mmCIF file of C-alpha atoms in Angstrom:
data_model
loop_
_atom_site.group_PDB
_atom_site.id
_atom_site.type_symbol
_atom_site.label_atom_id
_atom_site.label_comp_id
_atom_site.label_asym_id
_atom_site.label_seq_id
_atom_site.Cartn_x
_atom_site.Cartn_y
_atom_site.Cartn_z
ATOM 1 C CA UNK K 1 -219.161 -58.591 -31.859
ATOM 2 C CA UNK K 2 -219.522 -56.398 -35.207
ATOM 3 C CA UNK K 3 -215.842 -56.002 -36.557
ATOM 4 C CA UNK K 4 -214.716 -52.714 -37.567
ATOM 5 C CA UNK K 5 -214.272 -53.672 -41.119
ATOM 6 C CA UNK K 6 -218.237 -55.054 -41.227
ATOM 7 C CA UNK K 7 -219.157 -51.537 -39.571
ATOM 8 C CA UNK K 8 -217.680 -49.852 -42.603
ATOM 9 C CA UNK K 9 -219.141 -52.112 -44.942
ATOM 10 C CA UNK K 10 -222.574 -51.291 -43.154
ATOM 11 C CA UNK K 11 -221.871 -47.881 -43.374
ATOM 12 C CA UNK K 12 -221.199 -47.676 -47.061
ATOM 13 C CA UNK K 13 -224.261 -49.761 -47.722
ATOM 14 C CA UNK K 14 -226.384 -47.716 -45.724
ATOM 15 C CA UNK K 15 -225.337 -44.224 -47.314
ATOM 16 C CA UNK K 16 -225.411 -45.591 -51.006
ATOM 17 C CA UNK K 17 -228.714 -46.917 -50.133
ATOM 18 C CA UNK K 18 -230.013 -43.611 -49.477
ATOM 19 C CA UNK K 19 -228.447 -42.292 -52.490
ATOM 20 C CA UNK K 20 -230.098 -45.120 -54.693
ATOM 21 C CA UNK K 21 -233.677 -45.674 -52.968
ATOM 22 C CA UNK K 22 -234.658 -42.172 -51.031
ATOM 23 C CA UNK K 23 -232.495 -38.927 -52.811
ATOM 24 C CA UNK K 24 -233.467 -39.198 -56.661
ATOM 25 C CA UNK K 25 -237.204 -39.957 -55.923
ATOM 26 C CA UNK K 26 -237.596 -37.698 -53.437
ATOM 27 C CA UNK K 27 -236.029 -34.631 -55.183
ATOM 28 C CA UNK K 28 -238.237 -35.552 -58.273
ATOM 29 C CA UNK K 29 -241.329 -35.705 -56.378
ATOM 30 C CA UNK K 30 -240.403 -32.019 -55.241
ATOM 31 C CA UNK K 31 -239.846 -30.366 -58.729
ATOM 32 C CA UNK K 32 -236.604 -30.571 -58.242
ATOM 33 C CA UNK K 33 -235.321 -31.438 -61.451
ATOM 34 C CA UNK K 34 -231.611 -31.018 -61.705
ATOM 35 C CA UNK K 35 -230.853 -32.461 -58.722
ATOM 36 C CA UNK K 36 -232.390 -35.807 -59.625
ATOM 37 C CA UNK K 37 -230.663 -35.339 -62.623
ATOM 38 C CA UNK K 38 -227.279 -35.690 -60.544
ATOM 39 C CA UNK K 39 -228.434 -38.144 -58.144
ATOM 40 C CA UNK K 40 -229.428 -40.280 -60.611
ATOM 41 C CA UNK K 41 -226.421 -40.415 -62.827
ATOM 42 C CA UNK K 42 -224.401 -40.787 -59.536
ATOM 43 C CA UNK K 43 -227.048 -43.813 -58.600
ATOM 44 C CA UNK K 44 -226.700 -44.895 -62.326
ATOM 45 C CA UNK K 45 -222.679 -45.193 -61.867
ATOM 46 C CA UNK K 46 -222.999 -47.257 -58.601
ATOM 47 C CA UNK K 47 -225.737 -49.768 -60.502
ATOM 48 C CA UNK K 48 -223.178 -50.483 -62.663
ATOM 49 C CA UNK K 49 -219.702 -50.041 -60.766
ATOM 50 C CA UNK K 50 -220.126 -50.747 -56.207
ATOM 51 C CA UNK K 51 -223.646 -51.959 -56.267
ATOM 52 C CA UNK K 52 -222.952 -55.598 -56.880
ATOM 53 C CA UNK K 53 -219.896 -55.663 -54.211
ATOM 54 C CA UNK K 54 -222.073 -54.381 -51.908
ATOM 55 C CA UNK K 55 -225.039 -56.927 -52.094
ATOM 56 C CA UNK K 56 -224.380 -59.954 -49.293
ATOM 57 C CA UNK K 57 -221.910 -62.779 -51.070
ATOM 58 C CA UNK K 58 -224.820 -65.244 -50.534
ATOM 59 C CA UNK K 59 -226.729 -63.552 -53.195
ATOM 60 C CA UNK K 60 -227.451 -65.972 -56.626
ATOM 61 C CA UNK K 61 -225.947 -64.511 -59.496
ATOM 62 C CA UNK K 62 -229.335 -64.175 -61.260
ATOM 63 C CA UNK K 63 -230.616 -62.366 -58.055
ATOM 64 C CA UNK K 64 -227.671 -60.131 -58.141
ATOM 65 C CA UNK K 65 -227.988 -59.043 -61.638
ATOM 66 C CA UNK K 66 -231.586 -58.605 -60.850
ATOM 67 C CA UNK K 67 -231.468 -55.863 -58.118
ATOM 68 C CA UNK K 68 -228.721 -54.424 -60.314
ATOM 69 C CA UNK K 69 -230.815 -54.161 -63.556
ATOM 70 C CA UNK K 70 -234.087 -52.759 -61.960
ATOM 71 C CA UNK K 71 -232.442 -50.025 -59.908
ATOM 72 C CA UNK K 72 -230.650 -49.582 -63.013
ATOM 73 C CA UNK K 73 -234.131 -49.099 -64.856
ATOM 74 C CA UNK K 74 -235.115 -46.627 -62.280
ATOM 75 C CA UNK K 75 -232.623 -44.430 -61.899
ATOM 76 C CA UNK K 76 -232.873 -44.317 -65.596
ATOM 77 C CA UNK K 77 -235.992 -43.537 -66.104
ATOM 78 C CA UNK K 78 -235.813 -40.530 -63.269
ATOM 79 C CA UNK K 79 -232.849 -39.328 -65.539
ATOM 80 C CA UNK K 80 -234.981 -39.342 -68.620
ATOM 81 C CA UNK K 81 -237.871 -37.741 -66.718
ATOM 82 C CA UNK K 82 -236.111 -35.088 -65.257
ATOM 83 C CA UNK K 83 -234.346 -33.819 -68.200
ATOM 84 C CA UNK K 84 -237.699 -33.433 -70.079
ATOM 85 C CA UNK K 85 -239.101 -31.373 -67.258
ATOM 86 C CA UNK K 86 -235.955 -29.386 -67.443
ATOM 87 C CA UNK K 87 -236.009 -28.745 -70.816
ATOM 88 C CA UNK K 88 -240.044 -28.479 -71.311
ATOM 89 C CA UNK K 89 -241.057 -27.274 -68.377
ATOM 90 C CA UNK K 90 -245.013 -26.936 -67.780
ATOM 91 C CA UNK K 91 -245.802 -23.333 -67.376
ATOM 92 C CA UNK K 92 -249.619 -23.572 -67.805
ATOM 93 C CA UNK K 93 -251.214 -20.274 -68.544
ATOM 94 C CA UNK K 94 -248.454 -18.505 -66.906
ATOM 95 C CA UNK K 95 -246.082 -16.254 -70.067
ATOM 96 C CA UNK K 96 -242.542 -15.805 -70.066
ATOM 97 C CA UNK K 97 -242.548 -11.790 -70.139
ATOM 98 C CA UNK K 98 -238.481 -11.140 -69.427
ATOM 99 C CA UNK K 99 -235.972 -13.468 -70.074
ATOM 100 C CA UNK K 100 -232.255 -14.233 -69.134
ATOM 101 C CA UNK K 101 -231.185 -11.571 -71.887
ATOM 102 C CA UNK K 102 -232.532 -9.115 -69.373
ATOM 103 C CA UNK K 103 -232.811 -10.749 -66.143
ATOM 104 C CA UNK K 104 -230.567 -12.736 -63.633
ATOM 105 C CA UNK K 105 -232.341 -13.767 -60.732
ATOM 106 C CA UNK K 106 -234.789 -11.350 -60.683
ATOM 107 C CA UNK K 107 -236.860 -10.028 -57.716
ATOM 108 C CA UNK K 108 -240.109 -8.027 -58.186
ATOM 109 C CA UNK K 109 -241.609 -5.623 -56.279
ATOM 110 C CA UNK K 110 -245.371 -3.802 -56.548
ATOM 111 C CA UNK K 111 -246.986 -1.406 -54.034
ATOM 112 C CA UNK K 112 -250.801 -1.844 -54.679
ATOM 113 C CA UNK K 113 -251.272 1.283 -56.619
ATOM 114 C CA UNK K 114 -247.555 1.435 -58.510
ATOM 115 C CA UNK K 115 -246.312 -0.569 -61.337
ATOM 116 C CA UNK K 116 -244.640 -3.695 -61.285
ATOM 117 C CA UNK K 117 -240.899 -3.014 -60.207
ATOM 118 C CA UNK K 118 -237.978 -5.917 -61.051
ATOM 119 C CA UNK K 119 -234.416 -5.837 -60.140
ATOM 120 C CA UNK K 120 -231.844 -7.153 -62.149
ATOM 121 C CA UNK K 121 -228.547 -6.663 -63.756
ATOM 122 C CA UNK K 122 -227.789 -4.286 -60.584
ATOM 123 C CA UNK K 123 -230.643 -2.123 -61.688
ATOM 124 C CA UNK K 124 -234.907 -1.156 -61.130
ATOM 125 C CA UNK K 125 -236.770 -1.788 -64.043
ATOM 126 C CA UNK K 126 -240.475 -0.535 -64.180
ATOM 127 C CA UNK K 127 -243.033 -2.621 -66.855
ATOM 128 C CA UNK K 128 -244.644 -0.562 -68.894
ATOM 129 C CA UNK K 129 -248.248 -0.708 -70.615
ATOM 130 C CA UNK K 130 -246.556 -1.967 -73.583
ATOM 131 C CA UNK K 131 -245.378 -4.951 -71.462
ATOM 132 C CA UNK K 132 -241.846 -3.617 -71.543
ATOM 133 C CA UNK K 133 -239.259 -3.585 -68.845
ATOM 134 C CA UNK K 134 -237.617 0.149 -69.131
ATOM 135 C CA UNK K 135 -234.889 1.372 -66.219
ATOM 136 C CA UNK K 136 -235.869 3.243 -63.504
ATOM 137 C CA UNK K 137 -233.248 6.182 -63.468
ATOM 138 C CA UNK K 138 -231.764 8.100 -60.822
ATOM 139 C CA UNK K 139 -231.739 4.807 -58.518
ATOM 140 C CA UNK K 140 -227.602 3.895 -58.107
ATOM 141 C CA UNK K 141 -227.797 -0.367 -57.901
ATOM 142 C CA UNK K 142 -227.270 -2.741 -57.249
ATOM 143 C CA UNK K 143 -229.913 -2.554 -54.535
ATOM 144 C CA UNK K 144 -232.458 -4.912 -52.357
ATOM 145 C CA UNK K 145 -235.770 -4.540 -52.754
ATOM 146 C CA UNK K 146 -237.589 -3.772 -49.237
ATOM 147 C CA UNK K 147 -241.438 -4.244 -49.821
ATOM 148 C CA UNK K 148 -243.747 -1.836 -50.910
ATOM 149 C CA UNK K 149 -247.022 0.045 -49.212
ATOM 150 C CA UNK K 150 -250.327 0.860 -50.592
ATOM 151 C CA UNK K 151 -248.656 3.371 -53.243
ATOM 152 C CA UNK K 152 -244.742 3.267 -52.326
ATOM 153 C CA UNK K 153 -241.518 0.482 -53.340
ATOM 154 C CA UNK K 154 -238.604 0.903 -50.927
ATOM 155 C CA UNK K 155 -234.962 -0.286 -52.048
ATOM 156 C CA UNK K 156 -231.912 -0.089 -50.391
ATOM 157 C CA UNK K 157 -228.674 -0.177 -51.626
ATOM 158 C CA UNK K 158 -226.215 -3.260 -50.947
ATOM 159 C CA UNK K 159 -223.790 -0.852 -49.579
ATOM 160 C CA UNK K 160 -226.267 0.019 -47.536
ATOM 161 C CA UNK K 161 -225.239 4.032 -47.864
ATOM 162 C CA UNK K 162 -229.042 5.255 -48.908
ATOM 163 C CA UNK K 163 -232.411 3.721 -49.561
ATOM 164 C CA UNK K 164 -235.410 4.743 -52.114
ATOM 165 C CA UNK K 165 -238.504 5.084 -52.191
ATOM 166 C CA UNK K 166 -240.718 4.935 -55.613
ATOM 167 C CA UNK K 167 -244.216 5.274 -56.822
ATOM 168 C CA UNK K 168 -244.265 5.093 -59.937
ATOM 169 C CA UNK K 169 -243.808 8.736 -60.841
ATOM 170 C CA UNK K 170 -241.498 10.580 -57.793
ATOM 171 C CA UNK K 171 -238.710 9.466 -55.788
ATOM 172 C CA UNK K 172 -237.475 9.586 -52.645
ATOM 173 C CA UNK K 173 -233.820 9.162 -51.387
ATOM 174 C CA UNK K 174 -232.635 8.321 -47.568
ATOM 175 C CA UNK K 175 -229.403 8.558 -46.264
ATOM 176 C CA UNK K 176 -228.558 5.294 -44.344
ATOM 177 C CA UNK K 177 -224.761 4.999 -43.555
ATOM 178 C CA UNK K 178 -225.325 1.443 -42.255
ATOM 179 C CA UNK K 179 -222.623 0.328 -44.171
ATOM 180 C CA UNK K 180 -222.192 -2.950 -46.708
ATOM 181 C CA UNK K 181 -224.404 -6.095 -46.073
ATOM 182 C CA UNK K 182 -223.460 -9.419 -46.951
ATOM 183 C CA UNK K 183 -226.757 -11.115 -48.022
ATOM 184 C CA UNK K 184 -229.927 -9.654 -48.902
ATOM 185 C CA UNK K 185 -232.014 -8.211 -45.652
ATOM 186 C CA UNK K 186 -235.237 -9.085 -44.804
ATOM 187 C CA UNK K 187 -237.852 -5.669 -45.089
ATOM 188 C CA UNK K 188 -241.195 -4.585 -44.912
ATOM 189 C CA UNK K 189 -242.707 -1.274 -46.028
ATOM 190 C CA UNK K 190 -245.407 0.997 -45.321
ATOM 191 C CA UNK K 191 -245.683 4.520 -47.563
ATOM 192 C CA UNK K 192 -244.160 6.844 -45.034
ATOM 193 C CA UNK K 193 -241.837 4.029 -43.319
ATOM 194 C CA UNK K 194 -239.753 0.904 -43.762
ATOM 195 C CA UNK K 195 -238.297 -1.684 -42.075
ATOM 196 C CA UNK K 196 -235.025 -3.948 -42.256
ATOM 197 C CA UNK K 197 -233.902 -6.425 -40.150
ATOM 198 C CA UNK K 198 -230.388 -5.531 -38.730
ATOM 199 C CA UNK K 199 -228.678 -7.882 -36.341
ATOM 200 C CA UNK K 200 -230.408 -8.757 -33.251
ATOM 201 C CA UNK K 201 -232.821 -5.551 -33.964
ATOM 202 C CA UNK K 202 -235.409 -4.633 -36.351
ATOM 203 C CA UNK K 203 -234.828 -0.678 -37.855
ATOM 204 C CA UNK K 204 -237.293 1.667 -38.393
ATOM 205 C CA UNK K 205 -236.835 4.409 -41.205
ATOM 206 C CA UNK K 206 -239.404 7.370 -41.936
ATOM 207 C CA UNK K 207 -239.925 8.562 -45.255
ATOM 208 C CA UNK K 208 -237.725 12.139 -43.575
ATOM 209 C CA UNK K 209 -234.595 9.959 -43.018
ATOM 210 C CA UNK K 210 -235.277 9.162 -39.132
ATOM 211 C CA UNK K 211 -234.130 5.900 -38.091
ATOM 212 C CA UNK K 212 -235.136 4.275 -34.384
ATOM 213 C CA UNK K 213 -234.543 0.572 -33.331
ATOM 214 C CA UNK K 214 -238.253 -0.789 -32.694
ATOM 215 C CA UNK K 215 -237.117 -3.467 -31.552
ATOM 216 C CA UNK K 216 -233.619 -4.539 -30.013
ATOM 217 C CA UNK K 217 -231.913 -7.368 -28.964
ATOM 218 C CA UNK K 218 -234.187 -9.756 -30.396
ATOM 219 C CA UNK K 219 -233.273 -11.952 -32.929
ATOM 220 C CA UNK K 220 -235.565 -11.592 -35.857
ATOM 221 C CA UNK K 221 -236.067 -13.350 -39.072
ATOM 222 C CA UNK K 222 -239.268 -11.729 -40.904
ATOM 223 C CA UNK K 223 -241.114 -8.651 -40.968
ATOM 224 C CA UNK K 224 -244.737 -8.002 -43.025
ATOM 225 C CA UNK K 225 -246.790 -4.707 -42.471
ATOM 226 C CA UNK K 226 -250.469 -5.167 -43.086
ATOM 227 C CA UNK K 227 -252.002 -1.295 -43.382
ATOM 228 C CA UNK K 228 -251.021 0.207 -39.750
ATOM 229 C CA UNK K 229 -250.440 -3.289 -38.186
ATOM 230 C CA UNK K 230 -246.587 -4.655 -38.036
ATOM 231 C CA UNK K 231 -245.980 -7.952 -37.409
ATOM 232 C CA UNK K 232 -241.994 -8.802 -36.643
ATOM 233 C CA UNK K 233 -241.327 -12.969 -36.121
ATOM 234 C CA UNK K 234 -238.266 -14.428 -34.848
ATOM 235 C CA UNK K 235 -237.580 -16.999 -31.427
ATOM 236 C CA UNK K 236 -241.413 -14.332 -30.168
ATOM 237 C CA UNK K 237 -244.121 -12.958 -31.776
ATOM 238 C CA UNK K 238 -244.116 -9.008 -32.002
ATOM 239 C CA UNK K 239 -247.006 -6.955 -33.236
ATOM 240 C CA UNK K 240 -247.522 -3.580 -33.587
ATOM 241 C CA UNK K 241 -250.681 -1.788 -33.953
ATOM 242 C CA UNK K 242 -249.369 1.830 -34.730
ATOM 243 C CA UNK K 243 -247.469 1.353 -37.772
ATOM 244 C CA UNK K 244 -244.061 -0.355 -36.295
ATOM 245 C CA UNK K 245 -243.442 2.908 -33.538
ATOM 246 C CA UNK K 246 -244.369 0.129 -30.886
ATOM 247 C CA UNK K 247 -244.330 -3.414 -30.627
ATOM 248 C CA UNK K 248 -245.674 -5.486 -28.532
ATOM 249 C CA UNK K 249 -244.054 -9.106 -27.110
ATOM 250 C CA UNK K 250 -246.788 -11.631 -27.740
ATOM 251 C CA UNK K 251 -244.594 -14.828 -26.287
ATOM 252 C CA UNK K 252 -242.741 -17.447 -27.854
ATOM 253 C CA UNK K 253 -243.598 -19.113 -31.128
ATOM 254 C CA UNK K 254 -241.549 -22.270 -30.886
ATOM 255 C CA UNK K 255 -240.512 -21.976 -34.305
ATOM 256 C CA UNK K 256 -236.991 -22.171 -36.251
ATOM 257 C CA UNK K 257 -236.768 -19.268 -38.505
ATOM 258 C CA UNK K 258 -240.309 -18.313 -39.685
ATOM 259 C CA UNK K 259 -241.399 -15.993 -42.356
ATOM 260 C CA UNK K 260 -244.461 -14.120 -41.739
ATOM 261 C CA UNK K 261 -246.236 -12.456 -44.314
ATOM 262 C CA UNK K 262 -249.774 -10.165 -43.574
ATOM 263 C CA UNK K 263 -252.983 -8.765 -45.458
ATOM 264 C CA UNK K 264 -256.480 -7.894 -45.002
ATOM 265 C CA UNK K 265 -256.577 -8.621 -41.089
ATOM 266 C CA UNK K 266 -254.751 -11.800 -41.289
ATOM 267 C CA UNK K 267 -251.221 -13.116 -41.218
ATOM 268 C CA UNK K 268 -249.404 -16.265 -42.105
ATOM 269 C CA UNK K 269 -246.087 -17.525 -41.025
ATOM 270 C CA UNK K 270 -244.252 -20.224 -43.045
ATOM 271 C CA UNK K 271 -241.715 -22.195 -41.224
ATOM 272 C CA UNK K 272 -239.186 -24.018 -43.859
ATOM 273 C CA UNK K 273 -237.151 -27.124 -43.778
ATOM 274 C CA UNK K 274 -235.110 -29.575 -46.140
ATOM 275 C CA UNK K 275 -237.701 -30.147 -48.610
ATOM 276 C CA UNK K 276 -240.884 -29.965 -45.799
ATOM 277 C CA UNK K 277 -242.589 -26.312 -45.081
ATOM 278 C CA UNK K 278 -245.437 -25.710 -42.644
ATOM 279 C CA UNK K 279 -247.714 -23.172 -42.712
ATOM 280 C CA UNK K 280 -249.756 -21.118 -39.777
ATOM 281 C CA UNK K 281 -252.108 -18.552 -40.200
ATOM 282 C CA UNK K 282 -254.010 -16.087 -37.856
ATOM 283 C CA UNK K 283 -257.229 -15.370 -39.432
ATOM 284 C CA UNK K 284 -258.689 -11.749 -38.693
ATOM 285 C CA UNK K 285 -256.968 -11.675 -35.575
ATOM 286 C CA UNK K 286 -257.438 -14.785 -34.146
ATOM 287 C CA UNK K 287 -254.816 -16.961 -33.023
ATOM 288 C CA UNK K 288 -252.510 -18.862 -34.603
ATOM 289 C CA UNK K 289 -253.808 -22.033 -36.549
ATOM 290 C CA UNK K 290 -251.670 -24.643 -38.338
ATOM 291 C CA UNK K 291 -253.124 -25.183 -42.198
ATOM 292 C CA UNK K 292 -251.808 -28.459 -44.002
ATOM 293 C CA UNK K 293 -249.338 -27.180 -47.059
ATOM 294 C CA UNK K 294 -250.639 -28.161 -50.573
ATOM 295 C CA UNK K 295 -246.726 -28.680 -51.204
ATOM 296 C CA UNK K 296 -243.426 -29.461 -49.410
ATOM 297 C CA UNK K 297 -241.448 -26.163 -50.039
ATOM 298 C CA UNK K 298 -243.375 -23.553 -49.938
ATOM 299 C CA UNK K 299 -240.763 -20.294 -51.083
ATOM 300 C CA UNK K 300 -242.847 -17.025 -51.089
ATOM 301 C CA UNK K 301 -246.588 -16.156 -49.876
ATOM 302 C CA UNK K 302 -248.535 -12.831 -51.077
ATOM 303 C CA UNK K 303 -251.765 -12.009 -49.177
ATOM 304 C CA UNK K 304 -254.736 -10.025 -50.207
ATOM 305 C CA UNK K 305 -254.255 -6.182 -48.571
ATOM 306 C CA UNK K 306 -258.103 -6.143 -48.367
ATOM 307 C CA UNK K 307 -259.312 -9.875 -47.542
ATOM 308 C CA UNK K 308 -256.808 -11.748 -45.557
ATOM 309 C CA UNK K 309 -258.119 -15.126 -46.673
ATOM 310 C CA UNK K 310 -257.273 -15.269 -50.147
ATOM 311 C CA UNK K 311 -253.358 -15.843 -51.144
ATOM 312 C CA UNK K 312 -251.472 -17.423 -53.311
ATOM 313 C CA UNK K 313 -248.012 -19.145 -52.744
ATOM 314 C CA UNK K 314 -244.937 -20.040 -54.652
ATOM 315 C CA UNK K 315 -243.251 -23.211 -54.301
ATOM 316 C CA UNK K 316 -239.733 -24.906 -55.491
ATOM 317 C CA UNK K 317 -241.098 -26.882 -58.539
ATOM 318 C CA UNK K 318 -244.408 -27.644 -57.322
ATOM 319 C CA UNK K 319 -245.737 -24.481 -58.857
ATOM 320 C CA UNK K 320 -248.130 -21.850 -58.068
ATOM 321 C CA UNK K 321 -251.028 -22.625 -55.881
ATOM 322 C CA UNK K 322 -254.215 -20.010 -54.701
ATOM 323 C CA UNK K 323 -256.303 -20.368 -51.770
ATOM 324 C CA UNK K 324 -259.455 -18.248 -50.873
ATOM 325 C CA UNK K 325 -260.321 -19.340 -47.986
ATOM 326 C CA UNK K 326 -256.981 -18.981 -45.644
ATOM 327 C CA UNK K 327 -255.353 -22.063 -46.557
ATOM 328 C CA UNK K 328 -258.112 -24.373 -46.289
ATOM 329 C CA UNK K 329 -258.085 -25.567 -49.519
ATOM 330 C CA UNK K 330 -256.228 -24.995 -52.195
ATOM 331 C CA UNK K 331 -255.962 -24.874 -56.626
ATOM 332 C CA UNK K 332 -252.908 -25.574 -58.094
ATOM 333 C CA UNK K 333 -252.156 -22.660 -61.000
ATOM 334 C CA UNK K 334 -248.714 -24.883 -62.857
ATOM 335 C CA UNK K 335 -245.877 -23.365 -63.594
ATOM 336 C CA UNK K 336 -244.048 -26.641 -62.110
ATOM 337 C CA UNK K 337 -240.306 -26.852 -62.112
ATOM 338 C CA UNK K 338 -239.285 -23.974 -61.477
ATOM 339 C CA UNK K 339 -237.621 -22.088 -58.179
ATOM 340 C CA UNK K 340 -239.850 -19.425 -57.370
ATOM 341 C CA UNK K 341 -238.052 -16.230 -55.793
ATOM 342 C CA UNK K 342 -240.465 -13.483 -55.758
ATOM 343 C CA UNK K 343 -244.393 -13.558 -56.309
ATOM 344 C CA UNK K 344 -246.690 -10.541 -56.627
ATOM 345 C CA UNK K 345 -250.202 -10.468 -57.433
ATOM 346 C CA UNK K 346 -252.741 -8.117 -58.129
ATOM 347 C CA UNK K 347 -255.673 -9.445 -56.193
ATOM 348 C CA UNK K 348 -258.205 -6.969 -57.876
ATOM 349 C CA UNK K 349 -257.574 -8.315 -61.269
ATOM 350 C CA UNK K 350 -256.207 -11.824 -60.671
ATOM 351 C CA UNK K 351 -252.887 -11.079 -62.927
ATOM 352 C CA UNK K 352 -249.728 -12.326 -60.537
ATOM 353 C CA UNK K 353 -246.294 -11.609 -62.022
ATOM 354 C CA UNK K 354 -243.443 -14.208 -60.515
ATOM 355 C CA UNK K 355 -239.328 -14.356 -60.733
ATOM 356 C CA UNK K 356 -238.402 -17.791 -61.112
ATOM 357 C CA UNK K 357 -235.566 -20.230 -62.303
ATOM 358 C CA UNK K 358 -234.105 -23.424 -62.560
ATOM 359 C CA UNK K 359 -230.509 -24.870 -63.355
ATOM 360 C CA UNK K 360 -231.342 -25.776 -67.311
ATOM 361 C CA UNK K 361 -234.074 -23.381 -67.902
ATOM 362 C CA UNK K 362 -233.192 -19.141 -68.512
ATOM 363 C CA UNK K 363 -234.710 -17.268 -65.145
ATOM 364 C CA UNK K 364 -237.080 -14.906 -65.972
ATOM 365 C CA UNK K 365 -240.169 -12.954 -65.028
ATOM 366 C CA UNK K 366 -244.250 -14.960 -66.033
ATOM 367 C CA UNK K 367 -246.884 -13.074 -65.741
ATOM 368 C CA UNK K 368 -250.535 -15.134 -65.251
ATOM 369 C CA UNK K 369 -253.721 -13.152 -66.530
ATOM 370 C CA UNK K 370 -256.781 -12.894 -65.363
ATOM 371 C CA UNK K 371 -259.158 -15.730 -66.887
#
C-alpha cells in the first residue's frame, strides 16, 4: 500500500513537473512572454535547488546531473527568449501612434463614419488628421466605452449616473441613475440606441433617455448589433430583428460565456478558455458553424458592417490575424507579444487601429495602414 509520506513525495513531483516540463513552454508558445519569464526562473531555481532530491535514489550520479543540466539549459534558454521578445517585440508594419505618456490601458472606439475615439487617463480622446490624440470635452470620465453605430460612440460613465453619445462633431447626454459598476459592462450600440448588460437582463436605452429591459432574467454575457439585427448570447441564443425592441429565444448554445460579435449578415461567437479559444460563426444567416482558430486566445473580433465574411481578430501574443472568407483561412498581420484589448478597423481602407500591452513593454495605441 502507497504510504502517506510516498503520496506526498508523488505529489510534489508531479506539480514541479508541470512547472518544469508543461507551464514555461506552453506560455511561450502563446506570446506570453512574462509569464515564461517567471516560470522559468522559478523552474531555473528548482534545477538547481529540489530537482535532484526529487529524482528516484536509484538514479547514477552522472544521470542525475544530466536531467539536471538539460532542464537547466531549457529553462534557460526560454528565459533568454522571452526577455528579448519582451523587450523587442515584433510589431511588423503595425506603428506605435500613443504611448504610455498618454495612455494606460487604452480602449478604442469608432462608429463607421466618426473618428477614432480612445479612452484613457479617465478621459475620450478623438485622433485627429494630424495623427494627434486631443480630449474630447464636455464628457465627465472616467467612463466605459459602449460600441458605436454607423455614425454614433456611446460611453457610459463608471458611476453609471449618465451615458454619451458622440459623432464626431455633437453630443448627446442620457441620464442613467443605475448607480456605480464594479467592472467594465459589456455594450452594443446602434445610432439611436444602446445596450448594456445589467445583471440577469440586457437594458435598452434610446437616444431620448428611455430605458426598457429587452430581455430579463437571462443571464447574458455579450451583445453585438449588426445594422437593425441584435444578437444577445449568454446560457441561449437571442436575436432580434427590429433593432433590440424584441428578441427572440433561439435555444440553448451549450456554451460557457461566449462573446458574440456581428457584421454584414453574419455573426461570430468566441468562446474562451485558459489559453484555448474556439470560434463559431453564422454566415449570412445560416446556422452556427465551428471554424478552427488560427491561435489559442483569441481576445477581440471586428467584423465587416457590409460583408460579414471578412474580419480580423486580436489575440494574446499571437498577434493580429485577417480572414476574408469567414474564418476559413486565415493571414497572420504580427504585432506578436502583445495583449490585445481593443481592435478597430476600417474595412474600406484596410487601416485597423489596436490598444495593446504587455508587462515589460509601455501599452499603447498601433495603427496598421493600408498596403
Amino acid at each position: 500500500m502507497l504510504s502517506i509520506a510516498n503520496f506526498i513525495f508523488l505529489v510534489k513531483v508531479a506539480v514541479w513537473a508541470v512547472f518544469l516540463l508543461v507551464f514555461p513552454p506552453i506560455t511561450f508558445a502563446n506570446g506570453m512572454y512574462a509569464a515564461t519569464v517567471l516560470l522559468s526562473v522559478l523552474g531555473l531555481l528548482l534545477d538547481l535547488t529540489a530537482l535532484g532530491e526529487l529524482l528516484p535514489q536509484s538514479t547514477q550520479p552522472k544521470v542525475r546531473r544530466g536531467v539536471v543540466a538539460s532542464l537547466a539549459l531549457v529553462h534557460i534558454s526560454l528565459l533568454a527568449l522571452s526577455v528579448v521578445r519582451l523587450v523587442s517585440p515584433r510589431y511588423g508594419a503595425w506603428q506605435r501612434i500613443a504611448g504610455t505618456d498618454e495612455w494606460n490601458n487604452p480602449a478604442l472606439v469608432r462608429a463607421e463614419h466618426g473618428p477614432l475615439l480612445a479612452l484613457g487617463r479617465g478621459d475620450v480622446f478623438s485622433l485627429g488628421k494630424d495623427g494627434k490624440f486631443v480630449p474630447v470635452s464636455d464628457i465627465a470620465g472616467p467612463v466605459y466605452g459602449i460600441g458605436a453605430g454607423a455614425h454614433r460612440a456611446w460611453f457610459v460613465d463608471v458611476e453609471g449616473k449618465f451615458a454619451w453619445g458622440y459623432d464626431g462633431a455633437s453630443l448627446e447626454k442620457i441620464p442613467l441613475g443605475w448607480g456605480a459598476s464594479t467592472r467594465m459592462p459589456e455594450g452594443a450600440a446602434l445610432d439611436d440606441a444602446f445596450f448594456v448588460v445589467r445583471p440577469r437582463s440586457l437594458v435598452r436605452v434610446e437616444l431620448r433617455g428611455h430605458q426598457s429591459e429587452v430581455i430579463d432574467g437571462a443571464s447574458i454575457t455579450g451583445v453585438a448589433a449588426d445594422g437593425t439585427r441584435v444578437i444577445a448570447v449568454g446560457s441561449h441564443l437571442f436575436v432580434s430583428e427590429d433593432g433590440g425592441r424584441h428578441f427572440e429565444d433561439r435555444g440553448p448554445l451549450g456554451l460557457p460565456a461566449p462573446s458574440v460579435y456581428a457584421g454584414g449578415g453574419s455573426y461570430y461567437l468566441v468562446q474562451g478558455g485558459l489559453m484555448s479559444s474556439r470560434l463559431f460563426v453564422s454566415e449570412a444567416g445560416r446556422r452556427l458553424e465551428e471554424r478552427k482558430a488560427p491561435v489559442r486566445d483569441i481576445r477581440v473580433l471586428a467584423v465587416d458592417p457590409h460583408d460579414g465574411r471578412r474580419i480580423w481578430i486580436g489575440t494574446w501574443g499571437e498577434g493580429i490575424w485577417r480572414s476574408d472568407d469567414a474564418g476559413r483561412t486565415f493571414q497572420d498581420l504580427e504585432l506578436e507579444g502583445l495583449e490585445v484589448q481593443s481592435l478597430v478597423v476600417d474595412f474600406a481602407t484596410k487601416d485597423a487601429w489596436v490598444a495593446a500591452t504587455n508587462l515589460a513593454t509601455p501599452s499603447g495605441v498601433f495603427h496598421y495602414g493600408a498596403r
